[in-house]
Every structure is written in structure tokens, then in C-alpha cells.
Amino acid sequence: MVSKIRFGLIGCGAVASAHASAIASLPNAELAAVAGKSPERLASFAEAWGLEGYADFRELLQRDDIDAVGICTPSGSHGDIAVLAAEAGKHAIVEKPIEITLAKADETIAAFRSRGLKLGVISQHRFDPDVIRLKTLLEASGLGRPVLVSACVHWYRDQAYYDSGGWRGTWAGDGGGVLINQGIHTVDLLLHLMGPVAEVAGHAATMTHERMETEDTAAALLKFAGGALGTLSCTTSAYPGSPARIEIIGSAGSALLEGETLTRLYMNNGDGSPGVNAAEERQDQGTAGGDSAVPADRQAFVRQYADFVAAIVGDREPAVTGEAGREALALVLDVYRSSREAGGREPTGTEIRRGSKQ
């Protein structure tokens, strides 16, 4: 049995440090190498983590001592790199989204399935303790029959964010805007908690930013296969931003997830009284925990990497498979398709502002 899974990272941008720290924190994993296009960023990252750096990721893939790779490159490159990793016999965990087209996502999944290799997609919030608690509660019908769901990703990104990389806010590089980039974590949690969506009606538009092809604001109406109705709204125009929220209203209770915390959980006891606020009860009792060298906002990354390593060692499916990543991508693309069919080309922020003066 392999004592340690040795990883290489492909891409050394902002999110790569979260991957590196997660790998480094696990006793049965080791970070061995990194590849990146920017010579300066690559040199800095490799030195900080004590790694060998490669300007061409294909050289990293040729190393026999690397078992798996973490792919942290722009969204539109995920599939091509992952397929090459599979062809080199490496397992891979890919940053969200899995890809920007369903055809490329399917090609990627097939490349790993056909070789018996593990493919995971980053969705670290599935591993937040309160998300696990809410998922367990819903599976036990603790809120009764789900009736209405509201999901909001109201964040802020300034213009410099979109100007900082040529791929950001482009269809070819990013696959879309706020919905596929920032919002897809919440989209994945919606599907994880509520099951598949049967019907979608959405709109997407560029409201406040300049020099971007894609949307900074999107809204959709959803009908889940289980019968519940839902809304999804995402924007990077909400200064200064607030935690992502998912509110689930059921026939016997309601729950509110803000960020990674279940801030409200009411369960109706059926006698007409206000019922029990289980979230407040838990806060009164205190939460289990302990000292950790990993910052709180990165502990979910550690949990997902631990699950992925365990999947490799135990030859089982990771908790977040390539197919799960495809489902989240499919819903995002359904919103984009609905928006195009409803109104053709979306107006830019400049056009909206001009129109308001008339």
C-alpha cells in the first residue's frame, strides 16, 4: 500500500496556496512539484513551498514519483490539462468549474473512468460541518417537505479584479462571469442539498463593470425535481459584499446557511408553538473543535483533500466526483441558455446607465 500520495500542482495563482496548505497538512500526502506559466510567480511559489518548478506542466506529468495533480489553472483549460494528466496515469482534483462546456466535461470524465483513475472537483463547502448537518437533516425529512429555497451570492469584485487577468470575465477563458466563477460553489451546494433541478428560467447581464464579455449579475427561477421552488441570485456588484446564503423552507421547519455557518434552524414541533431553534441550542452548548495550524477558512479544503487521498488509497469514489462537477456546470449553462433565449444579447452596464437618463 502506498504510504503517501505525492502531488504536483498545475497553476500557481491565488487559489494554489489553499491547495498547497491542504496537501501539506495531511500526514499521508506530500506536495512534490509545481508548474506555472508566469516565471516570477512560479519561482516565488516554488521557493515558498520548497518545490521543484516547471514552466511546462507536461514535464511535471512525466515524473513517475507523482501520483496525482491539483489543477488550479483558468477554467477553460481544466479539461485539456486533466485529460493529459489521465493519459500520464495521474489522478486529478480540479478547481471549479470542472470545465466550461459539457462536451469537454464529458471528455474529461471519460478519460479518468476508462483508466480507473480518480477525478475530483473542488467543492470544499460540502465538507463544512454545518453543511453536513443540514444535508443529514434534509435526508431525514427533518424540515418536512422542502417548499421554497433561496440562494444568494452577493459579493463584490472591483474593476481591477477583472482587469488583472486576460481570462477573467471572458467566455473562452472563464466560461461566463459571476455565475460560473463565484456562484458555482453555491450552485453545487443547492444540488447537493436539494437534488436535481427540473426547470430553469434565468437572466444574466453586465450591470456595473466594464471590459468584460460576460455577466456580473445573474438571477434564476428554479423548480426542483422534488417539487420545491427556488431562486438563485449572484452578483459581484454588491459592495462591500456579504456571505453566500442558502435558505431552505420546508413544511415542518426552516434553515438558513450563511457562509459555512448554519445561523438559523427552526423545527416545528407541530403544536402551534414557535418550535425549537436548533442553531441557537448548539451555540449555547458550544461547538466541538480544537487548535489547528490551518486557518478556519481553509479547513474545508483540508477535508476535501483528505477525502480525495482516502479515495485513492482505498480505491473508492471521492465525495465530489467529476459527475457532480458536471451537474453544477449543467445548471449554470442552463441559466445562460435561458437568458439568451429570453432576450438575446444582454445589455452592458454602460447601456443600462445611458437608458436610465432617458
mmCIF file of C-alpha atoms in Angstrom:
data_model
loop_
_atom_site.group_PDB
_atom_site.id
_atom_site.type_symbol
_atom_site.label_atom_id
_atom_site.label_comp_id
_atom_site.label_asym_id
_atom_site.label_seq_id
_atom_site.Cartn_x
_atom_site.Cartn_y
_atom_site.Cartn_z
ATOM 1 C CA MET A 1 0.000 0.000 0.000
ATOM 2 C CA VAL A 2 1.268 3.486 -0.862
ATOM 3 C CA SER A 3 2.273 5.305 2.335
ATOM 4 C CA LYS A 4 1.939 8.788 0.862
ATOM 5 C CA ILE A 5 0.218 10.238 -2.173
ATOM 6 C CA ARG A 6 2.598 12.622 -3.886
ATOM 7 C CA PHE A 7 1.002 15.615 -5.587
ATOM 8 C CA GLY A 8 2.037 18.096 -8.194
ATOM 9 C CA LEU A 9 0.201 21.409 -8.594
ATOM 10 C CA ILE A 10 -0.515 22.806 -12.038
ATOM 11 C CA GLY A 11 -1.075 26.534 -11.759
ATOM 12 C CA CYS A 12 0.288 28.765 -9.022
ATOM 13 C CA GLY A 13 -2.205 31.616 -8.875
ATOM 14 C CA ALA A 14 -4.156 32.834 -5.864
ATOM 15 C CA VAL A 15 -6.040 29.621 -5.107
ATOM 16 C CA ALA A 16 -2.971 27.387 -5.375
ATOM 17 C CA SER A 17 -1.803 28.288 -1.880
ATOM 18 C CA ALA A 18 -5.017 26.821 -0.435
ATOM 19 C CA HIS A 19 -4.321 23.565 -2.268
ATOM 20 C CA ALA A 20 -0.701 23.546 -1.155
ATOM 21 C CA SER A 21 -1.506 24.123 2.510
ATOM 22 C CA ALA A 22 -4.189 21.407 2.422
ATOM 23 C CA ILE A 23 -1.783 18.858 0.969
ATOM 24 C CA ALA A 24 0.983 19.861 3.386
ATOM 25 C CA SER A 25 -1.327 19.404 6.376
ATOM 26 C CA LEU A 26 -2.084 15.739 5.624
ATOM 27 C CA PRO A 27 0.164 13.012 7.029
ATOM 28 C CA ASN A 28 -0.448 10.740 4.040
ATOM 29 C CA ALA A 29 0.106 13.339 1.306
ATOM 30 C CA GLU A 30 3.091 15.269 0.066
ATOM 31 C CA LEU A 31 3.487 18.178 -2.349
ATOM 32 C CA ALA A 32 6.385 17.448 -4.688
ATOM 33 C CA ALA A 33 6.313 19.925 -7.578
ATOM 34 C CA VAL A 34 4.515 22.855 -9.170
ATOM 35 C CA ALA A 35 4.076 24.113 -12.734
ATOM 36 C CA GLY A 36 3.088 27.584 -13.867
ATOM 37 C CA LYS A 37 3.253 29.922 -16.839
ATOM 38 C CA SER A 38 4.457 33.063 -15.072
ATOM 39 C CA PRO A 39 8.207 32.749 -14.374
ATOM 40 C CA GLU A 40 8.086 35.206 -11.488
ATOM 41 C CA ARG A 41 5.050 33.654 -9.815
ATOM 42 C CA LEU A 42 6.400 30.143 -10.378
ATOM 43 C CA ALA A 43 9.774 30.973 -8.846
ATOM 44 C CA SER A 44 8.164 32.638 -5.840
ATOM 45 C CA PHE A 45 5.720 29.767 -5.233
ATOM 46 C CA ALA A 46 8.335 27.054 -5.680
ATOM 47 C CA GLU A 47 10.706 28.780 -3.267
ATOM 48 C CA ALA A 48 7.994 29.378 -0.654
ATOM 49 C CA TRP A 49 6.992 25.713 -0.614
ATOM 50 C CA GLY A 50 10.407 24.179 -1.305
ATOM 51 C CA LEU A 51 9.336 22.636 -4.601
ATOM 52 C CA GLU A 52 10.810 21.950 -7.984
ATOM 53 C CA GLY A 53 9.145 24.240 -10.517
ATOM 54 C CA TYR A 54 8.281 23.558 -14.134
ATOM 55 C CA ALA A 55 7.437 26.086 -16.822
ATOM 56 C CA ASP A 56 5.769 23.299 -18.825
ATOM 57 C CA PHE A 57 3.288 21.191 -16.866
ATOM 58 C CA ARG A 58 3.871 18.293 -19.253
ATOM 59 C CA GLU A 59 7.320 17.831 -17.730
ATOM 60 C CA LEU A 60 5.712 17.558 -14.300
ATOM 61 C CA LEU A 61 3.335 14.906 -15.622
ATOM 62 C CA GLN A 62 6.282 12.820 -16.828
ATOM 63 C CA ARG A 63 7.550 12.290 -13.285
ATOM 64 C CA ASP A 64 6.978 8.724 -12.121
ATOM 65 C CA ASP A 65 7.066 9.756 -8.455
ATOM 66 C CA ILE A 66 3.948 11.931 -8.728
ATOM 67 C CA ASP A 67 0.666 10.116 -8.152
ATOM 68 C CA ALA A 68 -1.862 12.935 -8.515
ATOM 69 C CA VAL A 69 -2.188 16.551 -9.554
ATOM 70 C CA GLY A 70 -4.199 19.527 -8.385
ATOM 71 C CA ILE A 71 -5.277 21.671 -11.339
ATOM 72 C CA CYS A 72 -5.527 25.386 -10.459
ATOM 73 C CA THR A 73 -5.452 26.993 -13.908
ATOM 74 C CA PRO A 74 -8.050 29.211 -15.651
ATOM 75 C CA SER A 75 -11.390 27.457 -16.052
ATOM 76 C CA GLY A 76 -11.275 26.971 -19.799
ATOM 77 C CA SER A 77 -8.047 24.968 -19.572
ATOM 78 C CA HIS A 78 -9.147 22.458 -16.926
ATOM 79 C CA GLY A 79 -10.285 19.705 -19.255
ATOM 80 C CA ASP A 80 -7.319 19.674 -21.612
ATOM 81 C CA ILE A 81 -4.847 19.546 -18.724
ATOM 82 C CA ALA A 82 -6.843 16.921 -16.842
ATOM 83 C CA VAL A 83 -7.045 14.646 -19.891
ATOM 84 C CA LEU A 84 -3.257 14.838 -20.306
ATOM 85 C CA ALA A 85 -2.887 14.024 -16.614
ATOM 86 C CA ALA A 86 -5.091 10.941 -17.058
ATOM 87 C CA GLU A 87 -3.086 9.877 -20.079
ATOM 88 C CA ALA A 88 0.033 10.136 -17.898
ATOM 89 C CA GLY A 89 -1.600 7.881 -15.295
ATOM 90 C CA LYS A 90 -2.205 10.583 -12.676
ATOM 91 C CA HIS A 91 -5.267 11.072 -10.503
ATOM 92 C CA ALA A 92 -6.533 14.669 -10.534
ATOM 93 C CA ILE A 93 -8.517 17.075 -8.406
ATOM 94 C CA VAL A 94 -9.683 20.047 -10.460
ATOM 95 C CA GLU A 95 -10.641 23.521 -9.333
ATOM 96 C CA LYS A 96 -14.223 24.543 -10.009
ATOM 97 C CA PRO A 97 -15.771 24.515 -12.506
ATOM 98 C CA ILE A 98 -14.788 21.147 -13.931
ATOM 99 C CA GLU A 99 -14.811 22.801 -17.373
ATOM 100 C CA ILE A 100 -16.770 25.414 -19.271
ATOM 101 C CA THR A 101 -18.598 23.125 -21.727
ATOM 102 C CA LEU A 102 -20.447 19.874 -21.135
ATOM 103 C CA ALA A 103 -18.660 18.240 -24.060
ATOM 104 C CA LYS A 104 -15.258 18.928 -22.503
ATOM 105 C CA ALA A 105 -16.518 17.865 -19.063
ATOM 106 C CA ASP A 106 -17.719 14.568 -20.543
ATOM 107 C CA GLU A 107 -14.386 14.021 -22.297
ATOM 108 C CA THR A 108 -12.564 14.672 -19.031
ATOM 109 C CA ILE A 109 -14.728 12.296 -17.004
ATOM 110 C CA ALA A 110 -14.367 9.565 -19.632
ATOM 111 C CA ALA A 111 -10.565 9.904 -19.657
ATOM 112 C CA PHE A 112 -10.403 9.038 -15.960
ATOM 113 C CA ARG A 113 -13.180 6.437 -15.935
ATOM 114 C CA SER A 114 -11.614 4.476 -18.773
ATOM 115 C CA ARG A 115 -8.281 4.264 -16.905
ATOM 116 C CA GLY A 116 -9.612 3.569 -13.425
ATOM 117 C CA LEU A 117 -8.232 6.861 -12.107
ATOM 118 C CA LYS A 118 -9.815 9.187 -9.551
ATOM 119 C CA LEU A 119 -11.199 12.549 -10.623
ATOM 120 C CA GLY A 120 -12.429 15.084 -8.084
ATOM 121 C CA VAL A 121 -13.762 18.615 -8.408
ATOM 122 C CA ILE A 122 -13.192 21.236 -5.727
ATOM 123 C CA SER A 123 -16.366 21.938 -3.802
ATOM 124 C CA GLN A 124 -14.889 22.337 -0.354
ATOM 125 C CA HIS A 125 -18.042 23.720 1.247
ATOM 126 C CA ARG A 126 -19.666 20.295 1.039
ATOM 127 C CA PHE A 127 -17.234 19.429 3.826
ATOM 128 C CA ASP A 128 -18.273 22.254 6.175
ATOM 129 C CA PRO A 129 -19.705 20.664 9.340
ATOM 130 C CA ASP A 130 -22.928 22.678 9.166
ATOM 131 C CA VAL A 131 -23.487 21.712 5.527
ATOM 132 C CA ILE A 132 -23.070 18.069 6.508
ATOM 133 C CA ARG A 133 -25.510 18.599 9.378
ATOM 134 C CA LEU A 134 -28.081 20.233 7.115
ATOM 135 C CA LYS A 135 -27.704 17.531 4.458
ATOM 136 C CA THR A 136 -28.268 14.831 7.086
ATOM 137 C CA LEU A 137 -31.319 16.671 8.414
ATOM 138 C CA LEU A 138 -32.857 17.019 4.950
ATOM 139 C CA GLU A 139 -32.272 13.349 4.175
ATOM 140 C CA ALA A 140 -34.150 12.506 7.383
ATOM 141 C CA SER A 141 -37.028 14.866 6.407
ATOM 142 C CA GLY A 142 -36.235 16.971 9.474
ATOM 143 C CA LEU A 143 -37.684 20.072 7.812
ATOM 144 C CA GLY A 144 -40.587 18.179 6.319
ATOM 145 C CA ARG A 145 -41.199 18.523 2.595
ATOM 146 C CA PRO A 146 -38.969 21.229 1.012
ATOM 147 C CA VAL A 147 -41.158 24.045 -0.292
ATOM 148 C CA LEU A 148 -39.024 27.062 -1.167
ATOM 149 C CA VAL A 149 -35.273 27.624 -1.475
ATOM 150 C CA SER A 150 -33.402 30.904 -1.832
ATOM 151 C CA ALA A 151 -29.693 31.092 -2.704
ATOM 152 C CA CYS A 152 -27.769 34.366 -2.838
ATOM 153 C CA VAL A 153 -24.143 35.065 -3.739
ATOM 154 C CA HIS A 154 -23.914 38.831 -3.333
ATOM 155 C CA TRP A 155 -20.190 39.572 -3.469
ATOM 156 C CA TYR A 156 -18.015 42.415 -4.636
ATOM 157 C CA ARG A 157 -15.188 42.453 -7.163
ATOM 158 C CA ASP A 158 -13.756 45.753 -8.308
ATOM 159 C CA GLN A 159 -12.796 46.541 -11.883
ATOM 160 C CA ALA A 160 -9.155 45.749 -11.137
ATOM 161 C CA TYR A 161 -10.141 42.144 -10.439
ATOM 162 C CA TYR A 162 -11.471 41.683 -13.974
ATOM 163 C CA ASP A 163 -8.580 43.597 -15.462
ATOM 164 C CA SER A 164 -5.992 41.509 -13.560
ATOM 165 C CA GLY A 165 -6.130 38.516 -15.885
ATOM 166 C CA GLY A 166 -6.899 38.318 -19.576
ATOM 167 C CA TRP A 167 -9.133 35.280 -18.999
ATOM 168 C CA ARG A 168 -11.382 36.759 -16.304
ATOM 169 C CA GLY A 169 -14.867 37.647 -17.451
ATOM 170 C CA THR A 170 -14.380 36.061 -20.883
ATOM 171 C CA TRP A 171 -16.368 33.269 -22.491
ATOM 172 C CA ALA A 172 -13.274 31.446 -23.750
ATOM 173 C CA GLY A 173 -11.242 31.621 -20.549
ATOM 174 C CA ASP A 174 -13.825 31.836 -17.761
ATOM 175 C CA GLY A 175 -16.843 30.263 -19.442
ATOM 176 C CA GLY A 176 -19.024 33.054 -18.074
ATOM 177 C CA GLY A 177 -18.931 35.527 -15.204
ATOM 178 C CA VAL A 178 -20.195 35.601 -11.651
ATOM 179 C CA LEU A 179 -22.423 32.548 -12.034
ATOM 180 C CA ILE A 180 -19.795 30.078 -13.261
ATOM 181 C CA ASN A 181 -16.939 31.556 -11.242
ATOM 182 C CA GLN A 182 -18.155 32.791 -7.863
ATOM 183 C CA GLY A 183 -21.653 31.347 -7.857
ATOM 184 C CA ILE A 184 -20.875 27.757 -8.797
ATOM 185 C CA HIS A 185 -19.970 26.793 -5.211
ATOM 186 C CA THR A 186 -23.487 27.710 -4.115
ATOM 187 C CA VAL A 187 -24.998 26.096 -7.196
ATOM 188 C CA ASP A 188 -23.227 22.878 -6.244
ATOM 189 C CA LEU A 189 -24.494 23.109 -2.651
ATOM 190 C CA LEU A 190 -28.045 23.653 -3.898
ATOM 191 C CA LEU A 191 -27.869 20.461 -5.934
ATOM 192 C CA HIS A 192 -26.130 18.608 -3.103
ATOM 193 C CA LEU A 193 -28.819 19.596 -0.604
ATOM 194 C CA MET A 194 -31.930 19.671 -2.771
ATOM 195 C CA GLY A 195 -31.325 17.256 -5.624
ATOM 196 C CA PRO A 196 -31.647 17.910 -9.362
ATOM 197 C CA VAL A 197 -33.400 20.860 -10.978
ATOM 198 C CA ALA A 198 -36.157 20.095 -13.470
ATOM 199 C CA GLU A 199 -36.896 23.588 -14.845
ATOM 200 C CA VAL A 200 -34.861 26.806 -15.142
ATOM 201 C CA ALA A 201 -35.667 30.358 -16.181
ATOM 202 C CA GLY A 202 -32.880 32.884 -15.865
ATOM 203 C CA HIS A 203 -31.375 36.194 -16.866
ATOM 204 C CA ALA A 204 -27.760 37.351 -16.870
ATOM 205 C CA ALA A 205 -26.360 40.816 -17.557
ATOM 206 C CA THR A 206 -23.336 43.051 -17.119
ATOM 207 C CA MET A 207 -24.552 45.771 -14.768
ATOM 208 C CA THR A 208 -21.624 47.706 -13.289
ATOM 209 C CA HIS A 209 -18.303 46.505 -14.709
ATOM 210 C CA GLU A 210 -16.531 47.418 -17.921
ATOM 211 C CA ARG A 211 -14.325 45.481 -20.346
ATOM 212 C CA MET A 212 -15.851 42.082 -19.635
ATOM 213 C CA GLU A 213 -17.688 39.849 -22.100
ATOM 214 C CA THR A 214 -19.723 38.018 -19.503
ATOM 215 C CA GLU A 215 -22.139 38.806 -16.680
ATOM 216 C CA ASP A 216 -21.541 40.363 -13.286
ATOM 217 C CA THR A 217 -25.179 39.747 -12.264
ATOM 218 C CA ALA A 218 -27.491 36.759 -12.753
ATOM 219 C CA ALA A 219 -30.857 35.644 -11.401
ATOM 220 C CA ALA A 220 -32.867 32.480 -11.964
ATOM 221 C CA LEU A 221 -36.100 30.781 -11.016
ATOM 222 C CA LEU A 222 -35.751 27.071 -10.341
ATOM 223 C CA LYS A 223 -38.129 24.142 -9.992
ATOM 224 C CA PHE A 224 -36.502 21.155 -8.348
ATOM 225 C CA ALA A 225 -37.344 17.616 -9.411
ATOM 226 C CA GLY A 226 -38.635 17.002 -5.896
ATOM 227 C CA GLY A 227 -41.223 19.750 -6.329
ATOM 228 C CA ALA A 228 -39.705 22.658 -4.372
ATOM 229 C CA LEU A 229 -39.405 26.083 -5.978
ATOM 230 C CA GLY A 230 -36.268 28.168 -5.731
ATOM 231 C CA THR A 231 -34.453 31.364 -6.603
ATOM 232 C CA LEU A 232 -30.780 31.928 -7.301
ATOM 233 C CA SER A 233 -29.154 35.359 -7.474
ATOM 234 C CA CYS A 234 -25.470 36.121 -7.962
ATOM 235 C CA THR A 235 -23.566 39.377 -8.402
ATOM 236 C CA THR A 236 -20.105 40.844 -7.992
ATOM 237 C CA SER A 237 -21.576 44.348 -7.762
ATOM 238 C CA ALA A 238 -22.718 44.191 -4.105
ATOM 239 C CA TYR A 239 -20.281 46.464 -2.276
ATOM 240 C CA PRO A 240 -18.808 45.502 0.153
ATOM 241 C CA GLY A 241 -20.249 42.003 -0.203
ATOM 242 C CA SER A 242 -21.873 39.573 2.210
ATOM 243 C CA PRO A 243 -21.628 35.831 2.925
ATOM 244 C CA ALA A 244 -23.282 33.471 0.484
ATOM 245 C CA ARG A 245 -26.705 32.412 1.789
ATOM 246 C CA ILE A 246 -28.937 29.404 1.294
ATOM 247 C CA GLU A 247 -32.346 29.451 2.950
ATOM 248 C CA ILE A 248 -34.496 26.322 2.868
ATOM 249 C CA ILE A 249 -38.132 26.454 3.886
ATOM 250 C CA GLY A 250 -39.863 23.149 4.498
ATOM 251 C CA SER A 251 -43.338 22.116 5.584
ATOM 252 C CA ALA A 252 -42.022 21.452 9.112
ATOM 253 C CA GLY A 253 -39.220 23.952 9.580
ATOM 254 C CA SER A 254 -36.660 26.239 8.017
ATOM 255 C CA ALA A 255 -32.897 26.639 7.896
ATOM 256 C CA LEU A 256 -30.513 29.441 6.955
ATOM 257 C CA LEU A 257 -26.929 28.739 5.956
ATOM 258 C CA GLU A 258 -24.728 31.863 5.843
ATOM 259 C CA GLY A 259 -21.240 31.208 4.587
ATOM 260 C CA GLU A 260 -20.207 27.982 6.290
ATOM 261 C CA THR A 261 -22.438 28.534 9.343
ATOM 262 C CA LEU A 262 -25.979 27.371 9.994
ATOM 263 C CA THR A 263 -27.225 30.565 11.620
ATOM 264 C CA ARG A 264 -30.888 29.574 11.921
ATOM 265 C CA LEU A 265 -32.560 26.208 12.163
ATOM 266 C CA TYR A 266 -36.186 26.067 13.288
ATOM 267 C CA MET A 267 -38.056 22.789 13.528
ATOM 268 C CA ASN A 268 -41.799 22.921 14.116
ATOM 269 C CA ASN A 269 -42.967 20.623 16.903
ATOM 270 C CA GLY A 270 -46.481 20.557 15.477
ATOM 271 C CA ASP A 271 -48.459 22.007 18.424
ATOM 272 C CA GLY A 272 -48.601 25.612 17.217
ATOM 273 C CA SER A 273 -45.747 26.845 19.430
ATOM 274 C CA PRO A 274 -42.698 28.592 17.944
ATOM 275 C CA GLY A 275 -40.770 25.314 17.983
ATOM 276 C CA VAL A 276 -37.048 24.851 18.509
ATOM 277 C CA ASN A 277 -34.171 26.923 17.198
ATOM 278 C CA ALA A 278 -31.608 24.156 16.966
ATOM 279 C CA ALA A 279 -28.865 26.529 15.780
ATOM 280 C CA GLU A 280 -29.168 28.616 18.948
ATOM 281 C CA GLU A 281 -29.182 25.471 21.079
ATOM 282 C CA ARG A 282 -25.956 24.346 19.508
ATOM 283 C CA GLN A 283 -24.327 27.763 20.014
ATOM 284 C CA ASP A 284 -25.325 27.683 23.697
ATOM 285 C CA GLN A 285 -23.739 24.281 24.084
ATOM 286 C CA GLY A 286 -20.588 25.283 22.256
ATOM 287 C CA THR A 287 -19.110 23.594 19.221
ATOM 288 C CA ALA A 288 -16.552 20.872 19.200
ATOM 289 C CA GLY A 289 -13.183 21.823 17.869
ATOM 290 C CA GLY A 290 -9.558 22.307 18.704
ATOM 291 C CA ASP A 291 -6.383 24.076 17.811
ATOM 292 C CA SER A 292 -5.404 23.804 14.174
ATOM 293 C CA ALA A 293 -2.464 25.144 12.221
ATOM 294 C CA VAL A 294 -4.777 25.535 9.216
ATOM 295 C CA PRO A 295 -6.815 28.766 9.087
ATOM 296 C CA ALA A 296 -10.538 28.194 9.604
ATOM 297 C CA ASP A 297 -11.417 29.301 6.072
ATOM 298 C CA ARG A 298 -9.128 26.611 4.627
ATOM 299 C CA GLN A 299 -10.080 23.668 6.822
ATOM 300 C CA ALA A 300 -12.744 22.591 4.352
ATOM 301 C CA PHE A 301 -10.030 22.368 1.684
ATOM 302 C CA VAL A 302 -8.126 20.049 4.013
ATOM 303 C CA ARG A 303 -11.212 17.868 4.495
ATOM 304 C CA GLN A 304 -11.771 17.585 0.759
ATOM 305 C CA TYR A 305 -8.145 16.734 0.076
ATOM 306 C CA ALA A 306 -8.222 14.167 2.900
ATOM 307 C CA ASP A 307 -11.274 12.583 1.273
ATOM 308 C CA PHE A 308 -9.579 12.582 -2.140
ATOM 309 C CA VAL A 309 -6.419 10.956 -0.785
ATOM 310 C CA ALA A 310 -8.547 8.359 1.020
ATOM 311 C CA ALA A 311 -10.368 7.654 -2.250
ATOM 312 C CA ILE A 312 -7.060 6.958 -3.998
ATOM 313 C CA VAL A 313 -5.686 4.797 -1.193
ATOM 314 C CA GLY A 314 -8.958 2.921 -0.654
ATOM 315 C CA ASP A 315 -9.842 2.720 -4.342
ATOM 316 C CA ARG A 316 -13.272 4.277 -3.857
ATOM 317 C CA GLU A 317 -15.119 7.238 -5.292
ATOM 318 C CA PRO A 318 -14.235 10.689 -3.939
ATOM 319 C CA ALA A 319 -17.106 12.541 -2.288
ATOM 320 C CA VAL A 320 -17.193 15.091 -5.121
ATOM 321 C CA THR A 321 -16.794 13.260 -8.411
ATOM 322 C CA GLY A 322 -16.379 14.558 -11.921
ATOM 323 C CA GLU A 323 -20.050 13.790 -12.493
ATOM 324 C CA ALA A 324 -21.009 16.032 -9.560
ATOM 325 C CA GLY A 325 -18.953 18.831 -11.071
ATOM 326 C CA ARG A 326 -20.724 18.282 -14.364
ATOM 327 C CA GLU A 327 -24.151 18.638 -12.718
ATOM 328 C CA ALA A 328 -23.260 22.062 -11.300
ATOM 329 C CA LEU A 329 -21.874 23.149 -14.666
ATOM 330 C CA ALA A 330 -25.023 21.970 -16.448
ATOM 331 C CA LEU A 331 -27.259 24.106 -14.237
ATOM 332 C CA VAL A 332 -25.091 27.183 -14.795
ATOM 333 C CA LEU A 333 -25.197 26.642 -18.546
ATOM 334 C CA ASP A 334 -28.984 26.209 -18.372
ATOM 335 C CA VAL A 335 -29.275 29.675 -16.806
ATOM 336 C CA TYR A 336 -27.084 31.147 -19.542
ATOM 337 C CA ARG A 337 -29.125 29.412 -22.239
ATOM 338 C CA SER A 338 -32.380 30.629 -20.710
ATOM 339 C CA SER A 339 -31.051 34.175 -20.608
ATOM 340 C CA ARG A 340 -30.012 34.084 -24.259
ATOM 341 C CA GLU A 341 -33.352 32.648 -25.348
ATOM 342 C CA ALA A 342 -35.301 35.226 -23.346
ATOM 343 C CA GLY A 343 -33.600 38.366 -24.553
ATOM 344 C CA GLY A 344 -30.793 37.762 -26.978
ATOM 345 C CA ARG A 345 -27.641 39.715 -26.179
ATOM 346 C CA GLU A 346 -27.586 41.016 -22.631
ATOM 347 C CA PRO A 347 -27.166 44.811 -22.225
ATOM 348 C CA THR A 348 -23.946 46.096 -20.766
ATOM 349 C CA GLY A 349 -23.778 48.309 -17.704
ATOM 350 C CA THR A 350 -22.989 51.314 -19.883
ATOM 351 C CA GLU A 351 -26.126 50.791 -21.956
ATOM 352 C CA ILE A 352 -28.289 50.429 -18.847
ATOM 353 C CA ARG A 353 -26.938 53.645 -17.358
ATOM 354 C CA ARG A 354 -27.496 55.522 -20.583
ATOM 355 C CA GLY A 355 -31.045 54.210 -20.791
ATOM 356 C CA SER A 356 -31.844 55.408 -17.285
ATOM 357 C CA LYS A 357 -31.263 59.010 -18.327
ATOM 358 C CA GLN A 358 -33.935 58.981 -20.994
#
